[in-house]
Rosetta silent file (secondary structure, phi, psi, omega in degrees, C-alpha in Angstrom):
SEQUENCE: NIDLETGKELTLRDLLGENYQKIVYEQGGAQLGELDAFTKSMLFPEVDVEALIDENRKFYFSKDGSSLVVVFEKYEIAAGAAGQLEFTISR
SCORE:     score description
SCORE:     0.000 S_00000001
   1 L     0.000  111.094 -174.910   -5.014  -12.940   -1.688 S_00000001
   2 E  -121.087  136.470  173.353   -4.864  -16.611   -0.938 S_00000001
   3 L   -72.318  114.873 -175.063   -2.093  -19.124   -1.564 S_00000001
   4 L   -67.995  -21.931  179.172   -3.927  -21.682   -3.692 S_00000001
   5 L   -79.865  -38.365 -175.410   -1.644  -24.494   -2.561 S_00000001
   6 L  -106.137  -20.475 -175.972   -2.014  -23.984    1.191 S_00000001
   7 L    81.640    1.555 -178.781   -5.249  -21.978    1.478 S_00000001
   8 L   -77.580  137.736  174.300   -3.423  -19.453    3.658 S_00000001
   9 E   -73.586  127.621 -177.541   -4.316  -15.776    3.325 S_00000001
  10 L   -83.904  144.012  177.084   -1.191  -13.935    2.205 S_00000001
  11 L  -118.804  170.444  175.380    0.042  -10.799    3.953 S_00000001
  12 H   -60.360  -37.219  178.288    2.576   -8.156    3.014 S_00000001
  13 H   -61.602  -42.319  179.236    4.990   -9.803    5.459 S_00000001
  14 H   -60.038  -39.351 -172.984    4.628  -13.132    3.644 S_00000001
  15 H   -91.048  -29.420 -175.834    5.422  -11.569    0.279 S_00000001
  16 H  -112.205   -9.007  179.349    7.969   -8.884    1.154 S_00000001
  17 L    90.953 -174.335 -175.926    9.623  -10.315    4.277 S_00000001
  18 L   -60.782  -27.606 -178.917   10.260   -8.880    7.716 S_00000001
  19 L   -92.301   22.777 -176.405   11.102   -5.425    6.324 S_00000001
  20 H   -54.020  -40.761 -176.853    7.751   -5.147    4.518 S_00000001
  21 H   -63.629  -44.709  179.658    6.809   -1.923    6.348 S_00000001
  22 H   -64.631  -43.313 -179.579   10.021   -0.162    5.367 S_00000001
  23 H   -60.752  -49.355 -179.060    9.762   -1.391    1.751 S_00000001
  24 H   -64.946  -43.278 -177.907    6.169   -0.204    1.351 S_00000001
  25 H   -63.882  -44.921 -178.343    6.824    3.093    3.110 S_00000001
  26 H   -66.358  -48.464 -178.234    9.903    3.927    1.041 S_00000001
  27 H   -71.167  -41.299  177.779    8.427    2.973   -2.334 S_00000001
  28 H   -67.359  -38.827  178.588    4.968    4.363   -1.546 S_00000001
  29 H   -62.408  -39.112  177.182    6.467    7.535   -0.091 S_00000001
  30 H   -62.732  -39.020  179.567    8.413    8.123   -3.282 S_00000001
  31 H   -72.163  -31.154  173.992    5.177    7.782   -5.245 S_00000001
  32 H   -59.872  -40.100  179.377    3.412   10.196   -2.883 S_00000001
  33 H   -66.321  -19.702 -178.865    6.056   12.741   -3.862 S_00000001
  34 L   -94.429   -1.411  179.256    5.205   12.206   -7.521 S_00000001
  35 L   -63.592  153.685  177.257    1.491   12.960   -7.163 S_00000001
  36 L   -67.878  160.158 -174.736    0.140   15.952   -9.034 S_00000001
  37 H   -57.673  -38.133 -179.315   -0.186   19.199   -7.072 S_00000001
  38 H   -62.847  -47.495 -179.770   -3.977   18.909   -6.788 S_00000001
  39 H   -67.191  -41.300  177.454   -3.829   15.440   -5.198 S_00000001
  40 H   -58.046  -36.979 -178.394   -0.921   16.428   -2.937 S_00000001
  41 H   -67.083  -17.929 -179.368   -2.985   19.340   -1.656 S_00000001
  42 L   -94.411   -6.668  178.468   -5.640   16.872   -0.459 S_00000001
  43 E   -65.811  140.441  177.169   -3.297   14.697    1.614 S_00000001
  44 L   -78.374  116.476 -176.356   -3.953   14.865    5.352 S_00000001
  45 L   -66.017  -25.996 -175.887   -0.760   16.355    6.887 S_00000001
  46 L   -86.089   -4.373 -177.364   -1.359   14.792   10.296 S_00000001
  47 L   -80.754  129.567  175.664   -1.611   11.201    9.022 S_00000001
  48 L   -92.305   93.359 -175.792    1.344    8.931    9.786 S_00000001
  49 H   -59.463  -40.541 -178.960    1.320    6.782    6.644 S_00000001
  50 H   -58.669  -39.199 -179.672    4.059    4.514    7.967 S_00000001
  51 H   -66.980  -23.244  179.746    1.939    3.648   11.003 S_00000001
  52 H   -81.414   -9.684 -177.470   -0.906    2.595    8.698 S_00000001
  53 L   -91.708   98.494  172.934    1.244   -0.024    6.988 S_00000001
  54 L  -117.041  175.368 -173.786    0.729   -3.283    8.800 S_00000001
  55 L   -67.901  -14.267  179.264    0.948   -6.779    7.398 S_00000001
  56 L   -99.035   10.498  177.114   -2.820   -6.845    6.815 S_00000001
  57 L   -56.113  139.151  179.104   -2.872   -3.690    4.677 S_00000001
  58 L   -64.409  139.538  176.147   -5.055   -4.223    1.593 S_00000001
  59 E  -157.616  165.502  171.570   -3.178   -5.010   -1.594 S_00000001
  60 E  -144.383  166.491  179.301   -3.541   -6.840   -4.859 S_00000001
  61 E   -86.154  143.157  175.012   -1.176   -8.192   -7.489 S_00000001
  62 L   -63.442  163.613 -176.946   -0.471   -6.194  -10.635 S_00000001
  63 L   -54.399  -39.736 -178.347   -1.857   -7.699  -13.868 S_00000001
  64 L   -88.229   -2.129  177.001    1.471   -9.299  -14.743 S_00000001
  65 L    75.907    5.467 -176.107    2.067  -10.435  -11.141 S_00000001
  66 L   -83.256  -14.375 -178.188    5.461   -8.747  -10.935 S_00000001
  67 E  -147.057  170.051  176.491    4.495   -6.270   -8.218 S_00000001
  68 E  -107.202  150.693  174.800    1.992   -5.556   -5.477 S_00000001
  69 E  -118.186  111.499 -178.621   -0.383   -2.624   -5.421 S_00000001
  70 E   -87.667  135.313 -171.800   -0.963   -1.345   -1.880 S_00000001
  71 E  -112.856  131.812  169.588   -4.318    0.340   -1.350 S_00000001
  72 E  -115.096  119.386 -175.996   -5.284    3.249    0.893 S_00000001
  73 L   -64.250  158.017  174.690   -9.043    3.676    0.981 S_00000001
  74 L   -52.077  136.228 -179.588  -10.828    6.931    0.227 S_00000001
  75 L    75.264   -1.861 -176.976  -10.570    9.304    3.248 S_00000001
  76 L   -78.183  -43.422  179.756   -7.780    7.232    4.837 S_00000001
  77 L  -126.826   -2.468 -178.180   -4.827    9.482    3.971 S_00000001
  78 E  -153.479  165.724  176.713   -6.447   12.203    1.879 S_00000001
  79 L   -58.596  154.901 -176.948   -9.703   14.029    1.279 S_00000001
  80 H   -55.824  -32.382 -179.034  -12.396   12.057   -0.507 S_00000001
  81 H   -63.284  -20.876  177.693  -11.879   13.930   -3.777 S_00000001
  82 H   -74.913  -18.748 -179.591   -8.446   12.243   -4.052 S_00000001
  83 L    74.715 -164.330  177.109  -10.227    8.893   -4.229 S_00000001
  84 L   -78.556  127.560  179.869   -8.582    5.612   -3.356 S_00000001
  85 E   -99.903  133.579 -177.733   -4.800    5.975   -3.499 S_00000001
  86 E  -128.531  141.856 -178.070   -2.736    3.042   -4.727 S_00000001
  87 E  -131.123  130.188 -178.633    1.018    2.526   -4.797 S_00000001
  88 E   -84.896  128.531 -177.079    2.922   -0.073   -6.780 S_00000001
  89 E  -118.587  122.620  178.925    5.531   -1.963   -4.771 S_00000001
  90 E   -74.045  142.385  178.169    8.262   -3.995   -6.474 S_00000001
  91 L   -98.956    0.000    0.000    8.924   -7.439   -5.042 S_00000001
């Protein structure tokens, strides 16, 4: 994600501000709670999701550009069968 005017690579901090970690954790955590039972059963209980949220966390813009979609790669927070987990974050 690059700012086309400046050429700077954008981070979560740039787009969500200093409280980006809290924003992503709260909104993503709520979505974790909404996962179906099968996917929830594959989450790694020992993983500290909040600690994985740094300003360089992978994300992309939703199709309409109104929100960010934060990406956790396969095997990062859950078993491989859960696939890549993505959480939509309102800006």
